[in-house]
Short mmCIF file of C-alpha atoms in Angstrom, two decimals:
data_model
loop_
_atom_site.label_atom_id
_atom_site.label_comp_id
_atom_site.label_asym_id
_atom_site.label_seq_id
_atom_site.Cartn_x
_atom_site.Cartn_y
_atom_site.Cartn_z
CA UNK A 728 -8.42 -15.20 -2.34
CA UNK A 729 -6.69 -13.53 0.63
CA UNK A 730 -7.93 -11.33 3.37
CA UNK A 731 -6.28 -9.45 6.20
CA UNK A 732 -7.78 -8.44 9.53
CA UNK A 733 -6.11 -5.84 11.78
CA UNK A 734 -7.88 -6.27 15.10
CA UNK A 735 -7.21 -2.84 16.44
CA UNK A 736 -8.15 0.40 14.59
CA UNK A 737 -6.39 2.57 17.12
CA UNK A 738 -3.70 1.96 19.51
CA UNK A 739 -2.58 4.68 21.91
CA UNK A 740 0.67 4.12 23.61
CA UNK A 741 3.04 6.18 25.96
CA UNK A 742 6.47 7.08 24.71
CA UNK A 743 9.16 4.43 25.41
CA UNK A 744 6.47 1.77 26.04
CA UNK A 745 6.40 -1.38 24.00
CA UNK A 746 3.75 -1.89 21.45
CA UNK A 747 2.14 -4.79 19.50
CA UNK A 748 -0.10 -4.29 16.41
CA UNK A 749 -2.10 -7.31 15.57
CA UNK A 750 -2.63 -8.85 12.11
CA UNK A 751 -4.29 -12.01 11.04
CA UNK A 752 -4.62 -13.30 7.51
CA UNK A 753 -6.53 -15.98 5.67
CA UNK A 754 -5.43 -17.63 2.51
CA UNK A 755 -5.73 -20.91 0.80
CA UNK A 756 -2.20 -20.80 -0.61
CA UNK A 757 1.23 -19.89 0.70
CA UNK A 758 1.60 -16.06 1.07
CA UNK A 759 4.13 -13.31 1.56
CA UNK A 760 3.46 -10.90 4.37
CA UNK A 761 4.22 -7.17 4.67
CA UNK A 762 3.91 -4.31 7.17
CA UNK A 763 3.77 -0.79 5.83
CA UNK A 764 3.76 2.63 7.49
CA UNK A 765 1.92 5.64 6.16
CA UNK A 766 2.54 9.22 7.51
CA UNK A 767 -0.09 11.88 6.97
CA UNK A 768 -0.52 12.69 3.26
CA UNK A 769 2.16 10.40 2.11
CA UNK A 770 2.52 7.03 0.41
CA UNK A 771 3.44 3.78 1.97
CA UNK A 772 6.89 2.91 3.26
CA UNK A 773 7.81 -0.68 3.76
CA UNK A 774 8.71 -1.64 7.29
CA UNK A 775 9.50 -5.30 6.88
CA UNK A 776 8.42 -8.40 4.91
CA UNK A 777 8.29 -12.09 5.40
CA UNK A 778 9.00 -14.00 2.21
CA UNK A 779 10.44 -17.40 3.55
CA UNK A 780 13.07 -18.53 6.10
CA UNK A 781 13.15 -17.30 9.67
CA UNK A 782 9.75 -16.58 11.10
CA UNK A 783 11.15 -13.55 13.11
CA UNK A 784 11.72 -10.65 10.76
CA UNK A 785 13.38 -7.43 11.57
CA UNK A 786 12.61 -4.24 9.91
CA UNK A 787 13.42 -0.62 9.84
CA UNK A 788 12.98 1.82 12.75
CA UNK A 789 13.38 -0.93 15.32
CA UNK A 790 10.25 -2.87 14.38
CA UNK A 791 9.99 -6.67 14.11
CA UNK A 792 7.30 -9.14 13.30
CA UNK A 793 6.80 -12.79 13.80
CA UNK A 794 5.08 -15.03 11.25
CA UNK A 795 2.99 -17.81 12.90
CA UNK A 796 1.58 -20.12 10.40
CA UNK A 797 -0.60 -22.15 12.78
CA UNK A 798 -2.22 -18.99 14.14
CA UNK A 799 -2.18 -17.28 10.62
CA UNK A 800 -0.74 -14.21 12.39
CA UNK A 801 1.91 -11.57 11.53
CA UNK A 802 1.91 -9.23 14.52
CA UNK A 803 4.19 -6.21 14.51
CA UNK A 804 6.15 -5.25 17.69
CA UNK A 805 8.50 -2.61 18.87
CA UNK A 806 10.14 -2.66 22.37
CA UNK A 807 10.24 1.09 22.90
CA UNK A 808 8.15 3.54 20.81
CA UNK A 809 8.87 7.14 20.01
CA UNK A 810 6.74 10.10 19.20
CA UNK A 811 7.94 9.89 15.59
CA UNK A 812 6.35 6.39 15.37
CA UNK A 813 2.83 8.03 15.31
CA UNK A 814 1.42 6.99 12.01
CA UNK A 815 -1.01 4.56 10.32
CA UNK A 816 0.23 0.90 9.99
CA UNK A 817 -1.03 -1.53 7.34
CA UNK A 818 -0.61 -5.20 7.24
CA UNK A 819 -0.68 -6.80 3.77
CA UNK A 820 -0.60 -10.15 2.14
CA UNK A 821 0.12 -11.37 -1.42
CA UNK A 822 0.25 -14.75 -2.95
CA UNK A 823 3.45 -16.31 -4.04
CA UNK A 824 3.18 -15.63 -7.77
CA UNK A 825 5.40 -17.08 -10.44
CA UNK A 826 7.69 -14.01 -10.32
CA UNK A 827 7.23 -13.25 -6.61
CA UNK A 828 5.10 -10.71 -4.90
CA UNK A 829 1.93 -9.97 -6.81
CA UNK A 830 -0.89 -7.57 -5.96
CA UNK A 831 -1.28 -6.82 -2.35
CA UNK A 832 -4.41 -7.02 -0.24
CA UNK A 833 -4.34 -4.68 2.86
CA UNK A 834 -5.88 -4.81 6.27
CA UNK A 835 -7.99 -1.93 7.49
CA UNK A 836 -5.06 -0.16 9.18
CA UNK A 837 -4.02 0.56 12.68
CA UNK A 838 -3.53 4.10 13.83
CA UNK A 839 -0.68 4.21 16.35
CA UNK A 840 -0.57 7.35 18.49
CA UNK A 841 2.34 7.80 20.77
CA UNK A 842 1.63 10.08 23.78
CA UNK A 843 4.43 11.87 25.69
CA UNK B 274 16.83 1.73 -3.55
CA UNK B 275 13.86 1.76 -5.82
CA UNK B 276 11.99 4.95 -6.22
CA UNK B 277 8.47 5.57 -7.54
CA UNK B 278 7.26 9.04 -8.32
CA UNK B 279 3.78 10.20 -8.69
CA UNK B 280 2.67 13.53 -10.16
CA UNK B 281 0.91 15.63 -9.32
CA UNK B 282 0.97 15.18 -5.58
CA UNK B 283 -2.38 17.02 -5.34
CA UNK B 284 -4.88 18.46 -7.86
CA UNK B 285 -8.10 20.35 -7.58
CA UNK B 286 -10.52 20.25 -10.51
CA UNK B 287 -14.01 21.15 -11.47
CA UNK B 288 -16.78 18.51 -11.83
CA UNK B 289 -16.87 17.15 -15.32
CA UNK B 290 -13.26 17.59 -16.22
CA UNK B 291 -10.66 14.82 -16.60
CA UNK B 292 -7.49 14.47 -14.55
CA UNK B 293 -4.31 12.52 -15.39
CA UNK B 294 -2.06 11.14 -12.64
CA UNK B 295 1.38 9.80 -13.65
CA UNK B 296 3.31 7.09 -11.97
CA UNK B 297 6.98 6.70 -12.94
CA UNK B 298 9.63 4.21 -11.76
CA UNK B 299 12.82 6.26 -11.57
CA UNK B 300 15.59 3.67 -11.26
CA UNK B 301 14.08 0.40 -12.42
CA UNK B 302 11.75 -0.98 -15.06
CA UNK B 303 8.30 -2.08 -14.10
CA UNK B 304 6.33 -4.36 -16.32
CA UNK B 305 3.51 -4.33 -13.77
CA UNK B 306 2.18 -1.28 -11.76
CA UNK B 307 -0.80 -1.17 -9.48
CA UNK B 308 -3.20 1.58 -8.69
CA UNK B 309 -4.88 1.92 -5.42
CA UNK B 310 -7.56 4.28 -4.04
CA UNK B 311 -7.66 5.32 -0.42
CA UNK B 312 -10.61 7.14 1.26
CA UNK B 313 -10.10 9.23 4.30
CA UNK B 314 -9.02 7.09 7.30
CA UNK B 315 -9.55 3.93 5.38
CA UNK B 316 -7.36 1.23 3.84
CA UNK B 317 -6.02 1.02 0.28
CA UNK B 318 -8.32 -0.60 -2.24
CA UNK B 319 -6.84 -2.12 -5.31
CA UNK B 320 -8.30 -0.58 -8.43
CA UNK B 321 -6.36 -2.18 -11.28
CA UNK B 322 -3.26 -3.71 -12.43
CA UNK B 323 -1.41 -1.90 -15.12
CA UNK B 324 0.55 -4.06 -17.54
CA UNK B 325 3.14 -2.58 -19.95
CA UNK B 326 2.04 -3.04 -23.54
CA UNK B 327 -1.34 -4.49 -22.79
CA UNK B 328 -4.68 -3.64 -21.29
CA UNK B 329 -5.08 -3.10 -17.66
CA UNK B 330 -6.86 -5.51 -15.36
CA UNK B 331 -9.56 -4.01 -13.36
CA UNK B 332 -10.80 -5.14 -10.01
CA UNK B 333 -14.45 -5.96 -9.60
CA UNK B 334 -16.64 -2.90 -9.26
CA UNK B 335 -14.09 -0.44 -10.80
CA UNK B 336 -15.32 1.25 -14.00
CA UNK B 337 -12.64 0.90 -16.60
CA UNK B 338 -14.21 3.64 -18.74
CA UNK B 339 -14.08 5.97 -15.77
CA UNK B 340 -10.62 5.26 -14.66
CA UNK B 341 -8.47 4.93 -17.86
CA UNK B 342 -5.08 3.28 -17.27
CA UNK B 343 -2.23 3.42 -19.84
CA UNK B 344 1.10 1.74 -19.34
CA UNK B 345 2.91 2.88 -22.46
CA UNK B 346 6.51 2.28 -21.28
CA UNK B 347 8.41 0.21 -18.74
CA UNK B 348 8.75 3.20 -16.47
CA UNK B 349 5.41 5.10 -16.83
CA UNK B 350 1.84 4.25 -16.00
CA UNK B 351 -0.93 6.89 -16.10
CA UNK B 352 -4.38 6.89 -14.47
CA UNK B 353 -6.90 9.23 -16.00
CA UNK B 354 -10.02 10.01 -14.05
CA UNK B 355 -12.57 10.90 -16.75
CA UNK B 356 -15.49 13.35 -16.15
CA UNK B 357 -14.49 13.64 -12.52
CA UNK B 358 -17.22 14.11 -9.92
CA UNK B 359 -17.05 14.96 -6.24
CA UNK B 360 -17.33 11.31 -5.21
CA UNK B 361 -14.05 10.62 -7.17
CA UNK B 362 -12.17 12.83 -4.68
CA UNK B 363 -9.71 10.49 -2.99
CA UNK B 364 -6.05 9.70 -2.45
CA UNK B 365 -4.66 7.58 -5.35
CA UNK B 366 -1.41 5.74 -4.75
CA UNK B 367 0.46 3.72 -7.39
CA UNK B 368 3.00 0.95 -6.82
CA UNK B 369 5.58 -0.64 -9.03
CA UNK B 370 6.97 -4.11 -8.87
CA UNK B 371 10.70 -4.28 -8.75
CA UNK B 372 11.72 -7.66 -10.07
CA UNK B 373 15.37 -7.26 -9.98
CA UNK B 374 17.20 -10.05 -8.13
CA UNK B 375 17.14 -9.47 -4.48
CA UNK B 376 14.19 -6.90 -4.68
CA UNK B 377 10.88 -8.72 -5.02
CA UNK B 378 8.80 -6.02 -3.45
CA UNK B 379 6.40 -3.35 -4.33
CA UNK B 380 7.59 0.21 -4.06
CA UNK B 381 4.94 2.85 -3.50
CA UNK B 382 4.64 6.38 -4.75
CA UNK B 383 3.86 9.27 -2.44
CA UNK B 384 0.28 9.47 -3.61
CA UNK B 385 -1.95 12.00 -5.36
CA UNK B 386 -4.71 13.77 -3.69
CA UNK B 387 -7.67 14.47 -5.99
CA UNK B 388 -10.27 16.98 -4.97
CA UNK B 389 -13.22 17.55 -7.28
CA UNK B 390 -15.32 20.58 -6.66
#
């Protein structure tokens, strides 16, 4: 079984500052890793995913994440945030099923608030 | 890209009634869909895996007779909350697995907010 821990429930940041949202996972098997963003009263939008290959993954809206197998981490970063980045961010993991990504296990979420 | 549509986006019902939520994959076929439940300011909790043409697989602690799932076609899964009570009020989100070459990800619907009075 997999589990995901997002270490920060809330992260307040000033506009144009850099941000890092932390995510650690545990699993006894190889995994896929994901970051999703959720705006109020909406579903989830995929920011980026790590399936294999390069450990540095670039996603939409200027976000990137780095897979660190030894530290079992997949932290999300953005060098300069905007007001529009205010949202809830979820880290998720799935095992590498026969046909690819299976059901996701989500972290608790991190609320990113961008202040002007 | 892959699109998943949920309907209704919000619904209010009286206690004791049943509510059906639809999840449709609009431009791809999905043999597997997933239903999640999200309480306010909390994470998503997987309720069940919906498999086309067979019974759904429920997660531990989820009442299958309470939350009926039907996956009658490759593009439609439905979640019926039977005899709804106020504690069933929640945000329900579905996702569908796009297995086309180069996809290999889950696409989420916009969610359905259920309020039981």
